[in-house]
Amino acid sequence: MQNILIKWFMSVNSLLIRLSRGRAGSKLGKQTILILHTVGRTSGRERAIPIAYFMHENRYLIVASNWGRDKNADWYLNLKKNPHARLEVNGDIVEVTSREAQGSEYEHYWKFVTERHPPYLDYQKMTTRQIPIMIFEQNQ
């Protein structure tokens, strides 16, 4: 039931963000929300999901917490197969390439995101996997 409610909420939120060009639905509490467009790793079809993001050092950061579940989110697996994506931010489309933060870079970004959104620390306690952080850089 919880998964159904999450999917319903995300669909409604995506529609709200798109219709308002980001004026509604792009802020949830202290978090800012964009729509991430990926290509499905098995279907080859475009997938879109509203998701929280952070801006840091001219890069978009998205934490692949998947609500603290033990498996990675589909969008993360899609990006691991095809790192090219589009971000829909405040009505603008940004073409990006993604990569996963590693090593000391990961530690730097993990500190940054958890200071801004402490629930990620709780999600990390709920799972044995290291929660990935995806870095998105605008294509030139």
CSV table of C-alpha atoms in Angstrom, one decimal:
chain,number,residue,atom,x,y,z
A,1,MET,CA,0.0,0.0,0.0
A,2,GLN,CA,2.9,2.4,0.9
A,3,ASN,CA,4.4,1.9,-2.6
A,4,ILE,CA,1.1,2.7,-4.3
A,5,LEU,CA,0.8,5.9,-2.3
A,6,ILE,CA,4.3,6.9,-3.1
A,7,LYS,CA,3.8,6.3,-6.8
A,8,TRP,CA,0.5,8.2,-6.8
A,9,PHE,CA,2.1,11.1,-5.0
A,10,MET,CA,5.0,11.2,-7.4
A,11,SER,CA,2.7,11.2,-10.4
A,12,VAL,CA,0.6,14.0,-9.1
A,13,ASN,CA,3.7,16.0,-8.0
A,14,SER,CA,5.3,15.5,-11.5
A,15,LEU,CA,2.1,16.8,-13.1
A,16,LEU,CA,2.0,19.8,-10.8
A,17,ILE,CA,5.6,20.7,-11.4
A,18,ARG,CA,5.2,20.5,-15.2
A,19,LEU,CA,1.9,22.4,-15.3
A,20,SER,CA,3.3,25.2,-13.1
A,21,ARG,CA,6.8,25.2,-14.7
A,22,GLY,CA,8.2,24.6,-11.2
A,23,ARG,CA,6.2,27.2,-9.4
A,24,ALA,CA,4.3,24.5,-7.5
A,25,GLY,CA,5.5,21.1,-6.4
A,26,SER,CA,9.2,21.9,-6.6
A,27,LYS,CA,9.6,22.6,-2.9
A,28,LEU,CA,8.8,19.9,-0.3
A,29,GLY,CA,9.7,21.2,3.1
A,30,LYS,CA,13.3,22.3,2.8
A,31,GLN,CA,14.0,20.1,-0.3
A,32,THR,CA,14.0,21.3,-3.9
A,33,ILE,CA,12.5,18.9,-6.4
A,34,LEU,CA,13.3,18.4,-10.1
A,35,ILE,CA,12.1,15.8,-12.6
A,36,LEU,CA,14.7,13.4,-13.7
A,37,HIS,CA,14.4,11.8,-17.1
A,38,THR,CA,16.3,8.6,-17.8
A,39,VAL,CA,16.1,5.8,-20.3
A,40,GLY,CA,14.8,2.5,-18.9
A,41,ARG,CA,17.7,0.0,-18.9
A,42,THR,CA,15.5,-2.9,-20.1
A,43,SER,CA,12.6,-1.2,-21.8
A,44,GLY,CA,14.6,1.6,-23.6
A,45,ARG,CA,11.7,3.9,-22.9
A,46,GLU,CA,11.9,7.3,-21.2
A,47,ARG,CA,11.2,7.3,-17.5
A,48,ALA,CA,10.6,10.4,-15.5
A,49,ILE,CA,10.5,10.8,-11.7
A,50,PRO,CA,10.3,13.8,-9.4
A,51,ILE,CA,13.2,13.7,-7.0
A,52,ALA,CA,15.0,15.9,-4.5
A,53,TYR,CA,18.3,17.5,-5.6
A,54,PHE,CA,21.0,19.8,-4.3
A,55,MET,CA,23.2,22.3,-6.2
A,56,HIS,CA,26.8,22.3,-5.1
A,57,GLU,CA,29.8,23.6,-7.0
A,58,ASN,CA,27.8,24.1,-10.2
A,59,ARG,CA,26.7,20.5,-10.1
A,60,TYR,CA,23.3,18.8,-9.5
A,61,LEU,CA,23.5,16.1,-6.8
A,62,ILE,CA,20.9,13.5,-6.3
A,63,VAL,CA,21.0,11.0,-3.4
A,64,ALA,CA,19.9,7.5,-4.4
A,65,SER,CA,18.5,6.7,-0.9
A,66,ASN,CA,15.4,4.8,-2.2
A,67,TRP,CA,13.8,5.6,1.2
A,68,GLY,CA,16.4,3.4,3.0
A,69,ARG,CA,15.5,0.2,1.1
A,70,ASP,CA,18.1,-2.5,0.6
A,71,LYS,CA,17.8,-2.3,-3.2
A,72,ASN,CA,18.8,0.6,-5.4
A,73,ALA,CA,16.1,2.6,-7.2
A,74,ASP,CA,15.3,1.9,-10.8
A,75,TRP,CA,16.4,5.4,-11.9
A,76,TYR,CA,19.9,4.8,-10.4
A,77,LEU,CA,20.2,1.5,-12.2
A,78,ASN,CA,19.1,3.2,-15.4
A,79,LEU,CA,21.8,5.8,-15.0
A,80,LYS,CA,24.4,3.1,-14.4
A,81,LYS,CA,23.6,1.6,-17.8
A,82,ASN,CA,23.2,4.9,-19.6
A,83,PRO,CA,24.6,8.0,-17.8
A,84,HIS,CA,22.9,10.5,-20.1
A,85,ALA,CA,19.8,12.2,-18.7
A,86,ARG,CA,17.7,15.3,-18.7
A,87,LEU,CA,16.8,17.3,-15.7
A,88,GLU,CA,13.6,19.4,-15.7
A,89,VAL,CA,14.2,22.3,-13.4
A,90,ASN,CA,11.8,25.1,-13.0
A,91,GLY,CA,10.4,24.6,-16.5
A,92,ASP,CA,13.8,24.4,-18.1
A,93,ILE,CA,15.4,21.2,-19.6
A,94,VAL,CA,19.0,20.6,-18.8
A,95,GLU,CA,20.9,17.9,-20.7
A,96,VAL,CA,23.4,16.2,-18.3
A,97,THR,CA,25.8,13.3,-17.9
A,98,SER,CA,25.8,11.5,-14.6
A,99,ARG,CA,28.4,9.7,-12.6
A,100,GLU,CA,28.6,8.2,-9.1
A,101,ALA,CA,30.6,10.0,-6.4
A,102,GLN,CA,33.5,7.9,-5.2
A,103,GLY,CA,36.1,8.0,-2.4
A,104,SER,CA,36.9,11.3,-0.8
A,105,GLU,CA,34.5,13.0,-3.2
A,106,TYR,CA,31.7,10.9,-1.9
A,107,GLU,CA,32.6,11.7,1.7
A,108,HIS,CA,32.6,15.5,0.8
A,109,TYR,CA,29.2,15.3,-0.8
A,110,TRP,CA,27.7,13.0,1.8
A,111,LYS,CA,28.6,15.5,4.5
A,112,PHE,CA,27.1,18.3,2.4
A,113,VAL,CA,23.8,16.5,1.7
A,114,THR,CA,23.3,15.1,5.2
A,115,GLU,CA,23.9,18.6,6.8
A,116,ARG,CA,21.0,19.9,4.6
A,117,HIS,CA,18.8,16.8,4.9
A,118,PRO,CA,19.6,14.7,8.0
A,119,PRO,CA,17.0,12.0,7.3
A,120,TYR,CA,19.6,10.5,4.9
A,121,LEU,CA,21.5,9.5,7.9
A,122,ASP,CA,18.4,7.5,9.1
A,123,TYR,CA,18.0,5.9,5.6
A,124,GLN,CA,21.7,4.8,5.8
A,125,LYS,CA,21.0,3.1,9.1
A,126,MET,CA,18.1,1.2,7.5
A,127,THR,CA,20.2,-0.5,4.8
A,128,THR,CA,23.4,-2.3,4.4
A,129,ARG,CA,24.3,-0.7,1.1
A,130,GLN,CA,26.2,2.5,0.9
A,131,ILE,CA,23.7,5.1,-0.4
A,132,PRO,CA,25.0,6.4,-3.7
A,133,ILE,CA,25.2,10.0,-4.6
A,134,MET,CA,24.9,10.8,-8.3
A,135,ILE,CA,26.6,13.9,-9.8
A,136,PHE,CA,25.1,15.5,-12.8
A,137,GLU,CA,27.1,17.9,-15.0
A,138,GLN,CA,25.5,19.9,-17.7
A,139,ASN,CA,26.5,18.9,-21.3
A,140,GLN,CA,28.3,21.5,-23.3
